[in-house]
Amino acid sequence: MSESPVLLEITDLRASVADQEILCGVNLTVRAGEIHAVMGRNGSGKSTLSKVIAGHPSYTITGGSVRFRGQDIAELAPEERSRAGVFLGFQYPVEIPGVSNLEFLRVSTNARRQAQDLEELDTFSFEEHLQQRLELVQMDPSFLERSLNEGFSGGEKKRNEILQMALLEPVLAILDETDSGLDIDALRIVAEGVNHLAGPDNATLLITHYQRLLDSITPQFVHVMAHGRILRTGGPELALELERRGYDWVDAEAGVTSRSPEVLA
Amino acid sequence: MSATPPVNALDAPVASSNVSDLVSQPYRYGFVTDIETEKIAKGLSEEVVRLISAKKKEPQFLLDFRLRAFRQWQRMAEPDWAALGYPPIDYQDIVYYAAPKQEQKKASLDEVDPKLLETFDKLGIPLSEQKRLSNVAVDAVFDSVSIATTYKEQLAEHGVIFCSFSEAVEEHPELIERYLGSVVPIADNYFAALNSAVFSDGSFVFIPKGVTCPMDLSTYFRINSGDTGQFERTLIVAEEGASVSYLEGCTAPMFDTNQLHAAVVELVALDDASIKYSTVQNWYAGDENGKGGIYNFVTKRGICKGARSHISWTQVETGSAITWKYPSCVLAGADSVGEFYSVALTNNCQQADTGTKMVHVGPRSRSTIVSKGISAGRSANSYRGLVQMGAKAIGARNYSQCDSMLIGDQAAANTYPYIRSQQPQATVEHEASTCRISEDQLFYLQSRGIAFEEAVSMMVSGFCRDVFNQLPLEFAAEADKLLALKLEGSVG
């Protein structure tokens, strides 16, 4: 496993939003073929980590680096990261009225295909291309005619995210709390989608604070994040331990208290 | 339905530095054609009105019309109720008639000054036989005169009259006398009175009873002179059961002074007639500091005179320093239908106060208003609309939807709906919303490989879709491109 190429290498990453430091030195290495889970309480910085990797403009990198396939991506625009193969599945996908879901999917797929030196798909061939991926997420084609995410239920939005992931064929897929707000059936569909798309050449980073998703997607690595740092890394058994014991013991063993994370510098 | 909630306070506004880059796109039609022009001296007086009429060898009724209008105008004051701010206009500092020097109107295009043909070529409106648009007849107006009208003979075979206004005065004076000022009376408003006194040219369309016009008709207005006002007059009459689709386009060179454009458009629809009037307005808007640009003070009104008649206005307003324009419908006929679909984009220092009036007179008359205002830069964009239900408008209905989109954090959007009803059995619905393109929406699209500019353009064009769908096909694509162009630019 360790022979496979490194896809994501995060070194001592620090990032802030509105002058408040949220990431305080994150280190993480993800190789091809791996599935990682980043767990932690609300506010531990795990969602921020995903947004910083994807290039959200509200966050400023104040130190350290994010390298994707060896390239520092800090200066790349979000669209360039996407075209290079970074995918962020959002916790709360925004609604974009007036923009047709179908048209959006086609434009974004073609943007990625162009970067991969693949032929652009016209309206007709795109619909064919789309068909089998729709089946993967069991999505009704009527969603394609609607405005992007507008009026979609929580589960529909998440399935639409997995559909996008299936179309963009990312090298690194980051799924931010993809399991939140899903019922059992939607969770199964999403998990099946993720498992189906995971392969030896790509990697998945699951951001979650429940064990639930990890019953259906088994990560090789589980990281516990708190106070803007990864405090502990283990195998799948760590997730089960967290489920049983909560997060406090991780803080305690790392010598951090939840009240004053900054004390330990 | 009730009004949708206002801007979500949690949505961070788009970083304004990006947006200001995005919206500072150069104007592509800003060139001046170097051509010898016949101009009269600056200033407005009864003599000037008489001179314009004499130059055009007009019949007495038209001179009388002009003089009545001029005297009326002298007694009127410029309106100040619109949410617009501009220094006082010196009406004596404007040239009221300018025409490219050429002998009379040319019998064939071959005799038209090639510079003029070239100008329209550059504007994407080729007039020559070989190149002209295949399914649209075009009347090309340059400063105060009409240069050429294509497909006139073919249209005449169907009994359709499509010519310059001056030509119509010569050849169909009875129609002009009958309909001119019948929809917009000379005393209607300050700018309409001014136009009635000094109008120079424009287009005339007459669709006889039962005829469906075989092709779209179009007038392209070009202001070329720097100190000249353009006062064109358009009159479209559709007789019983007739129908026509008419398009209007406009551009002007970039000058650092303001030019006045005060047009009047009148539409008359008799029983079962239908007129669809579409405008893509791209007058020069001034520079990013608000210097120069066209003052667009336009009166457009149609009367649905006959039962079941139908008038539809579609406008895409992207240019002009100032827009003051309310394309309206008087729904006199029973079961008549009026529609107003509008996209108004303002940027930099542009100001727009635009909307419509739907005056319901006839029973069961129906009207629809869909207005989309987009404000970027430091611009101000106001929707102002009147829906009036007269005492006899039993069972009349109106539906209005006014949506505003803000780009950046320095633009303003206002909505001023006026509703007057004297008829308890009439229905008026008004729906309004305001949205801002949020950083999270842009990030979402960007994180799917769509570049910032394209993301903005996708959202803007999605916002305008309901209106663009009303445009004739070839115009819809143009409008989409135009908006993208206006919002496109180098992103730092």
PDB file of N, CA, C and O in Angstrom, chain A residues 54-58 78-79 82-83 87-88 90 94-96 98-99 104 107-108 111 148-149 161 164 168, chain B residues 12 438-455 458-463 465:
ATOM      1  N   ALA A  54     -10.285  22.582  -1.062  1.00  0.00           N
ATOM      2  CA  ALA A  54     -11.001  22.882  -2.307  1.00  0.00           C
ATOM      3  C   ALA A  54     -10.830  24.327  -2.751  1.00  0.00           C
ATOM      4  O   ALA A  54     -11.169  24.671  -3.877  1.00  0.00           O
ATOM      5  N   GLY A  55     -10.323  25.198  -1.849  1.00  0.00           N
ATOM      6  CA  GLY A  55     -10.029  26.569  -2.265  1.00  0.00           C
ATOM      7  C   GLY A  55     -11.107  27.590  -1.985  1.00  0.00           C
ATOM      8  O   GLY A  55     -11.226  28.580  -2.708  1.00  0.00           O
ATOM      9  N   HIS A  56     -11.890  27.402  -0.934  1.00  0.00           N
ATOM     10  CA  HIS A  56     -12.931  28.388  -0.610  1.00  0.00           C
ATOM     11  C   HIS A  56     -12.280  29.749  -0.329  1.00  0.00           C
ATOM     12  O   HIS A  56     -11.358  29.853   0.461  1.00  0.00           O
ATOM     13  N   PRO A  57     -12.790  30.820  -0.975  1.00  0.00           N
ATOM     14  CA  PRO A  57     -12.133  32.134  -0.881  1.00  0.00           C
ATOM     15  C   PRO A  57     -12.201  32.780   0.507  1.00  0.00           C
ATOM     16  O   PRO A  57     -11.454  33.719   0.773  1.00  0.00           O
ATOM     17  N   SER A  58     -13.088  32.295   1.380  1.00  0.00           N
ATOM     18  CA  SER A  58     -13.179  32.919   2.706  1.00  0.00           C
ATOM     19  C   SER A  58     -12.019  32.541   3.622  1.00  0.00           C
ATOM     20  O   SER A  58     -11.803  33.181   4.643  1.00  0.00           O
ATOM     21  N   PRO A  78     -10.416  27.651  -7.271  1.00  0.00           N
ATOM     22  CA  PRO A  78     -11.199  26.437  -7.013  1.00  0.00           C
ATOM     23  C   PRO A  78     -11.476  25.636  -8.287  1.00  0.00           C
ATOM     24  O   PRO A  78     -11.426  24.406  -8.279  1.00  0.00           O
ATOM     25  N   GLU A  79     -11.761  26.361  -9.405  1.00  0.00           N
ATOM     26  CA  GLU A  79     -12.097  25.634 -10.635  1.00  0.00           C
ATOM     27  C   GLU A  79     -10.889  24.872 -11.178  1.00  0.00           C
ATOM     28  O   GLU A  79     -11.038  23.806 -11.774  1.00  0.00           O
ATOM     29  N   SER A  82     -10.604  21.722  -9.191  1.00  0.00           N
ATOM     30  CA  SER A  82     -11.615  20.762  -9.629  1.00  0.00           C
ATOM     31  C   SER A  82     -11.197  20.070 -10.921  1.00  0.00           C
ATOM     32  O   SER A  82     -11.287  18.849 -11.057  1.00  0.00           O
ATOM     33  N   ARG A  83     -10.713  20.874 -11.854  1.00  0.00           N
ATOM     34  CA  ARG A  83     -10.316  20.295 -13.146  1.00  0.00           C
ATOM     35  C   ARG A  83      -9.145  19.344 -12.978  1.00  0.00           C
ATOM     36  O   ARG A  83      -9.008  18.380 -13.724  1.00  0.00           O
ATOM     37  N   PHE A  87     -12.316  16.897  -5.676  1.00  0.00           N
ATOM     38  CA  PHE A  87     -13.768  17.038  -5.601  1.00  0.00           C
ATOM     39  C   PHE A  87     -14.181  17.216  -4.151  1.00  0.00           C
ATOM     40  O   PHE A  87     -13.742  16.474  -3.281  1.00  0.00           O
ATOM     41  N   LEU A  88     -15.040  18.223  -3.915  1.00  0.00           N
ATOM     42  CA  LEU A  88     -15.597  18.393  -2.577  1.00  0.00           C
ATOM     43  C   LEU A  88     -17.099  18.155  -2.624  1.00  0.00           C
ATOM     44  O   LEU A  88     -17.817  18.866  -3.319  1.00  0.00           O
ATOM     45  N   PHE A  90     -20.349  18.646  -0.789  1.00  0.00           N
ATOM     46  CA  PHE A  90     -20.690  19.606   0.261  1.00  0.00           C
ATOM     47  C   PHE A  90     -21.625  19.038   1.319  1.00  0.00           C
ATOM     48  O   PHE A  90     -22.502  18.227   1.031  1.00  0.00           O
ATOM     49  N   VAL A  94     -25.521  24.317  -1.946  1.00  0.00           N
ATOM     50  CA  VAL A  94     -26.376  25.504  -2.088  1.00  0.00           C
ATOM     51  C   VAL A  94     -27.363  25.341  -3.245  1.00  0.00           C
ATOM     52  O   VAL A  94     -27.109  24.620  -4.198  1.00  0.00           O
ATOM     53  N   GLU A  95     -28.449  26.057  -3.139  1.00  0.00           N
ATOM     54  CA  GLU A  95     -29.439  26.053  -4.213  1.00  0.00           C
ATOM     55  C   GLU A  95     -29.080  27.173  -5.189  1.00  0.00           C
ATOM     56  O   GLU A  95     -28.739  28.273  -4.775  1.00  0.00           O
ATOM     57  N   ILE A  96     -29.130  26.889  -6.460  1.00  0.00           N
ATOM     58  CA  ILE A  96     -28.828  27.924  -7.451  1.00  0.00           C
ATOM     59  C   ILE A  96     -29.998  28.035  -8.419  1.00  0.00           C
ATOM     60  O   ILE A  96     -30.086  27.315  -9.407  1.00  0.00           O
ATOM     61  N   GLY A  98     -32.534  29.019 -11.311  1.00  0.00           N
ATOM     62  CA  GLY A  98     -32.375  29.467 -12.695  1.00  0.00           C
ATOM     63  C   GLY A  98     -31.316  28.710 -13.475  1.00  0.00           C
ATOM     64  O   GLY A  98     -31.318  28.727 -14.691  1.00  0.00           O
ATOM     65  N   VAL A  99     -30.389  28.048 -12.763  1.00  0.00           N
ATOM     66  CA  VAL A  99     -29.356  27.289 -13.474  1.00  0.00           C
ATOM     67  C   VAL A  99     -29.820  25.833 -13.553  1.00  0.00           C
ATOM     68  O   VAL A  99     -30.024  25.187 -12.531  1.00  0.00           O
ATOM     69  N   PHE A 104     -25.752  22.412 -15.890  1.00  0.00           N
ATOM     70  CA  PHE A 104     -24.658  22.528 -14.938  1.00  0.00           C
ATOM     71  C   PHE A 104     -23.786  21.265 -14.958  1.00  0.00           C
ATOM     72  O   PHE A 104     -22.568  21.338 -15.023  1.00  0.00           O
ATOM     73  N   VAL A 107     -21.760  21.169 -18.200  1.00  0.00           N
ATOM     74  CA  VAL A 107     -20.664  22.142 -18.257  1.00  0.00           C
ATOM     75  C   VAL A 107     -19.517  21.711 -17.342  1.00  0.00           C
ATOM     76  O   VAL A 107     -18.343  21.756 -17.717  1.00  0.00           O
ATOM     77  N   SER A 108     -19.855  21.254 -16.135  1.00  0.00           N
ATOM     78  CA  SER A 108     -18.771  20.886 -15.211  1.00  0.00           C
ATOM     79  C   SER A 108     -18.072  19.607 -15.673  1.00  0.00           C
ATOM     80  O   SER A 108     -16.847  19.500 -15.592  1.00  0.00           O
ATOM     81  N   ALA A 111     -15.722  20.606 -18.351  1.00  0.00           N
ATOM     82  CA  ALA A 111     -14.555  21.342 -17.845  1.00  0.00           C
ATOM     83  C   ALA A 111     -13.492  20.340 -17.359  1.00  0.00           C
ATOM     84  O   ALA A 111     -12.303  20.483 -17.629  1.00  0.00           O
ATOM     85  N   LEU A 148     -30.643  23.806 -10.229  1.00  0.00           N
ATOM     86  CA  LEU A 148     -29.621  23.139  -9.441  1.00  0.00           C
ATOM     87  C   LEU A 148     -29.928  23.189  -7.939  1.00  0.00           C
ATOM     88  O   LEU A 148     -29.940  24.269  -7.334  1.00  0.00           O
ATOM     89  N   ASN A 149     -30.221  22.024  -7.391  1.00  0.00           N
ATOM     90  CA  ASN A 149     -30.498  21.828  -5.958  1.00  0.00           C
ATOM     91  C   ASN A 149     -31.733  22.554  -5.447  1.00  0.00           C
ATOM     92  O   ASN A 149     -32.081  22.434  -4.269  1.00  0.00           O
ATOM     93  N   GLU A 161     -24.866  15.268  -5.278  1.00  0.00           N
ATOM     94  CA  GLU A 161     -23.433  15.435  -5.073  1.00  0.00           C
ATOM     95  C   GLU A 161     -22.677  14.191  -5.547  1.00  0.00           C
ATOM     96  O   GLU A 161     -21.657  14.281  -6.217  1.00  0.00           O
ATOM     97  N   GLN A 164     -22.504  14.040  -9.206  1.00  0.00           N
ATOM     98  CA  GLN A 164     -21.443  14.905  -9.728  1.00  0.00           C
ATOM     99  C   GLN A 164     -20.085  14.241  -9.586  1.00  0.00           C
ATOM    100  O   GLN A 164     -19.237  14.311 -10.469  1.00  0.00           O
ATOM    101  N   LEU A 168     -17.485  13.544 -12.529  1.00  0.00           N
ATOM    102  CA  LEU A 168     -16.199  14.235 -12.579  1.00  0.00           C
ATOM    103  C   LEU A 168     -15.027  13.272 -12.400  1.00  0.00           C
ATOM    104  O   LEU A 168     -13.884  13.622 -12.660  1.00  0.00           O
TER     105      LEU A 168
ATOM    106  N   ALA B  12     -22.554  35.834   2.293  1.00  0.00           N
ATOM    107  CA  ALA B  12     -21.559  36.892   2.188  1.00  0.00           C
ATOM    108  C   ALA B  12     -21.622  37.492   0.796  1.00  0.00           C
ATOM    109  O   ALA B  12     -21.792  36.768  -0.187  1.00  0.00           O
ATOM    110  N   SER B 438     -24.274  34.948  -4.135  1.00  0.00           N
ATOM    111  CA  SER B 438     -23.485  34.782  -2.920  1.00  0.00           C
ATOM    112  C   SER B 438     -22.161  34.099  -3.231  1.00  0.00           C
ATOM    113  O   SER B 438     -22.006  33.397  -4.223  1.00  0.00           O
ATOM    114  N   GLU B 439     -21.220  34.337  -2.349  1.00  0.00           N
ATOM    115  CA  GLU B 439     -19.906  33.733  -2.493  1.00  0.00           C
ATOM    116  C   GLU B 439     -20.030  32.199  -2.486  1.00  0.00           C
ATOM    117  O   GLU B 439     -19.344  31.516  -3.234  1.00  0.00           O
ATOM    118  N   ASP B 440     -20.957  31.692  -1.663  1.00  0.00           N
ATOM    119  CA  ASP B 440     -21.094  30.239  -1.585  1.00  0.00           C
ATOM    120  C   ASP B 440     -21.638  29.639  -2.876  1.00  0.00           C
ATOM    121  O   ASP B 440     -21.247  28.545  -3.276  1.00  0.00           O
ATOM    122  N   GLN B 441     -22.537  30.372  -3.537  1.00  0.00           N
ATOM    123  CA  GLN B 441     -23.038  29.875  -4.825  1.00  0.00           C
ATOM    124  C   GLN B 441     -21.919  29.847  -5.864  1.00  0.00           C
ATOM    125  O   GLN B 441     -21.765  28.887  -6.604  1.00  0.00           O
ATOM    126  N   LEU B 442     -21.131  30.916  -5.863  1.00  0.00           N
ATOM    127  CA  LEU B 442     -20.028  30.967  -6.830  1.00  0.00           C
ATOM    128  C   LEU B 442     -18.999  29.879  -6.528  1.00  0.00           C
ATOM    129  O   LEU B 442     -18.491  29.217  -7.428  1.00  0.00           O
ATOM    130  N   PHE B 443     -18.723  29.700  -5.252  1.00  0.00           N
ATOM    131  CA  PHE B 443     -17.741  28.680  -4.873  1.00  0.00           C
ATOM    132  C   PHE B 443     -18.224  27.294  -5.289  1.00  0.00           C
ATOM    133  O   PHE B 443     -17.457  26.462  -5.756  1.00  0.00           O
ATOM    134  N   TYR B 444     -19.506  27.080  -5.120  1.00  0.00           N
ATOM    135  CA  TYR B 444     -20.062  25.778  -5.499  1.00  0.00           C
ATOM    136  C   TYR B 444     -19.822  25.506  -6.986  1.00  0.00           C
ATOM    137  O   TYR B 444     -19.323  24.447  -7.373  1.00  0.00           O
ATOM    138  N   LEU B 445     -20.149  26.474  -7.812  1.00  0.00           N
ATOM    139  CA  LEU B 445     -19.960  26.288  -9.255  1.00  0.00           C
ATOM    140  C   LEU B 445     -18.475  26.173  -9.596  1.00  0.00           C
ATOM    141  O   LEU B 445     -18.071  25.336 -10.400  1.00  0.00           O
ATOM    142  N   GLN B 446     -17.659  27.007  -8.948  1.00  0.00           N
ATOM    143  CA  GLN B 446     -16.214  26.957  -9.217  1.00  0.00           C
ATOM    144  C   GLN B 446     -15.638  25.607  -8.818  1.00  0.00           C
ATOM    145  O   GLN B 446     -14.781  25.056  -9.508  1.00  0.00           O
ATOM    146  N   SER B 447     -16.114  25.090  -7.692  1.00  0.00           N
ATOM    147  CA  SER B 447     -15.555  23.824  -7.223  1.00  0.00           C
ATOM    148  C   SER B 447     -15.973  22.663  -8.121  1.00  0.00           C
ATOM    149  O   SER B 447     -15.580  21.518  -7.906  1.00  0.00           O
ATOM    150  N   ARG B 448     -16.794  22.978  -9.129  1.00  0.00           N
ATOM    151  CA  ARG B 448     -17.143  21.961 -10.134  1.00  0.00           C
ATOM    152  C   ARG B 448     -16.481  22.298 -11.468  1.00  0.00           C
ATOM    153  O   ARG B 448     -16.968  21.921 -12.529  1.00  0.00           O
ATOM    154  N   GLY B 449     -15.420  23.094 -11.408  1.00  0.00           N
ATOM    155  CA  GLY B 449     -14.633  23.340 -12.619  1.00  0.00           C
ATOM    156  C   GLY B 449     -15.107  24.503 -13.470  1.00  0.00           C
ATOM    157  O   GLY B 449     -14.584  24.748 -14.549  1.00  0.00           O
ATOM    158  N   ILE B 450     -16.132  25.227 -12.991  1.00  0.00           N
ATOM    159  CA  ILE B 450     -16.675  26.325 -13.790  1.00  0.00           C
ATOM    160  C   ILE B 450     -16.000  27.623 -13.335  1.00  0.00           C
ATOM    161  O   ILE B 450     -16.018  27.961 -12.154  1.00  0.00           O
ATOM    162  N   ALA B 451     -15.398  28.341 -14.276  1.00  0.00           N
ATOM    163  CA  ALA B 451     -14.629  29.541 -13.928  1.00  0.00           C
ATOM    164  C   ALA B 451     -15.545  30.618 -13.365  1.00  0.00           C
ATOM    165  O   ALA B 451     -16.735  30.672 -13.670  1.00  0.00           O
ATOM    166  N   PHE B 452     -14.956  31.463 -12.542  1.00  0.00           N
ATOM    167  CA  PHE B 452     -15.687  32.529 -11.855  1.00  0.00           C
ATOM    168  C   PHE B 452     -16.623  33.315 -12.782  1.00  0.00           C
ATOM    169  O   PHE B 452     -17.812  33.451 -12.519  1.00  0.00           O
ATOM    170  N   GLU B 453     -16.069  33.794 -13.899  1.00  0.00           N
ATOM    171  CA  GLU B 453     -16.875  34.602 -14.820  1.00  0.00           C
ATOM    172  C   GLU B 453     -18.034  33.816 -15.407  1.00  0.00           C
ATOM    173  O   GLU B 453     -19.141  34.302 -15.527  1.00  0.00           O
ATOM    174  N   GLU B 454     -17.717  32.575 -15.760  1.00  0.00           N
ATOM    175  CA  GLU B 454     -18.765  31.762 -16.360  1.00  0.00           C
ATOM    176  C   GLU B 454     -19.842  31.452 -15.317  1.00  0.00           C
ATOM    177  O   GLU B 454     -21.025  31.375 -15.625  1.00  0.00           O
ATOM    178  N   ALA B 455     -19.397  31.293 -14.063  1.00  0.00           N
ATOM    179  CA  ALA B 455     -20.343  31.019 -12.985  1.00  0.00           C
ATOM    180  C   ALA B 455     -21.307  32.193 -12.810  1.00  0.00           C
ATOM    181  O   ALA B 455     -22.518  32.002 -12.705  1.00  0.00           O
ATOM    182  N   MET B 458     -23.615  32.281 -15.786  1.00  0.00           N
ATOM    183  CA  MET B 458     -24.640  31.222 -15.709  1.00  0.00           C
ATOM    184  C   MET B 458     -25.772  31.634 -14.782  1.00  0.00           C
ATOM    185  O   MET B 458     -26.949  31.420 -15.065  1.00  0.00           O
ATOM    186  N   MET B 459     -25.390  32.229 -13.650  1.00  0.00           N
ATOM    187  CA  MET B 459     -26.425  32.604 -12.684  1.00  0.00           C
ATOM    188  C   MET B 459     -27.254  33.767 -13.186  1.00  0.00           C
ATOM    189  O   MET B 459     -28.464  33.793 -13.001  1.00  0.00           O
ATOM    190  N   VAL B 460     -26.585  34.734 -13.834  1.00  0.00           N
ATOM    191  CA  VAL B 460     -27.318  35.881 -14.365  1.00  0.00           C
ATOM    192  C   VAL B 460     -28.256  35.421 -15.474  1.00  0.00           C
ATOM    193  O   VAL B 460     -29.423  35.790 -15.530  1.00  0.00           O
ATOM    194  N   SER B 461     -27.745  34.554 -16.314  1.00  0.00           N
ATOM    195  CA  SER B 461     -28.590  34.154 -17.429  1.00  0.00           C
ATOM    196  C   SER B 461     -29.724  33.243 -16.954  1.00  0.00           C
ATOM    197  O   SER B 461     -30.832  33.314 -17.477  1.00  0.00           O
ATOM    198  N   GLY B 462     -29.460  32.494 -15.890  1.00  0.00           N
ATOM    199  CA  GLY B 462     -30.545  31.720 -15.273  1.00  0.00           C
ATOM    200  C   GLY B 462     -31.611  32.634 -14.687  1.00  0.00           C
ATOM    201  O   GLY B 462     -32.811  32.398 -14.818  1.00  0.00           O
ATOM    202  N   PHE B 463     -31.143  33.711 -14.073  1.00  0.00           N
ATOM    203  CA  PHE B 463     -32.037  34.695 -13.463  1.00  0.00           C
ATOM    204  C   PHE B 463     -32.939  35.343 -14.533  1.00  0.00           C
ATOM    205  O   PHE B 463     -34.093  35.665 -14.272  1.00  0.00           O
ATOM    206  N   ARG B 465     -33.800  33.948 -17.465  1.00  0.00           N
ATOM    207  CA  ARG B 465     -34.351  32.989 -18.422  1.00  0.00           C
ATOM    208  C   ARG B 465     -35.800  33.259 -18.817  1.00  0.00           C
ATOM    209  O   ARG B 465     -36.136  33.226 -19.996  1.00  0.00           O
TER     210      ARG B 465
END
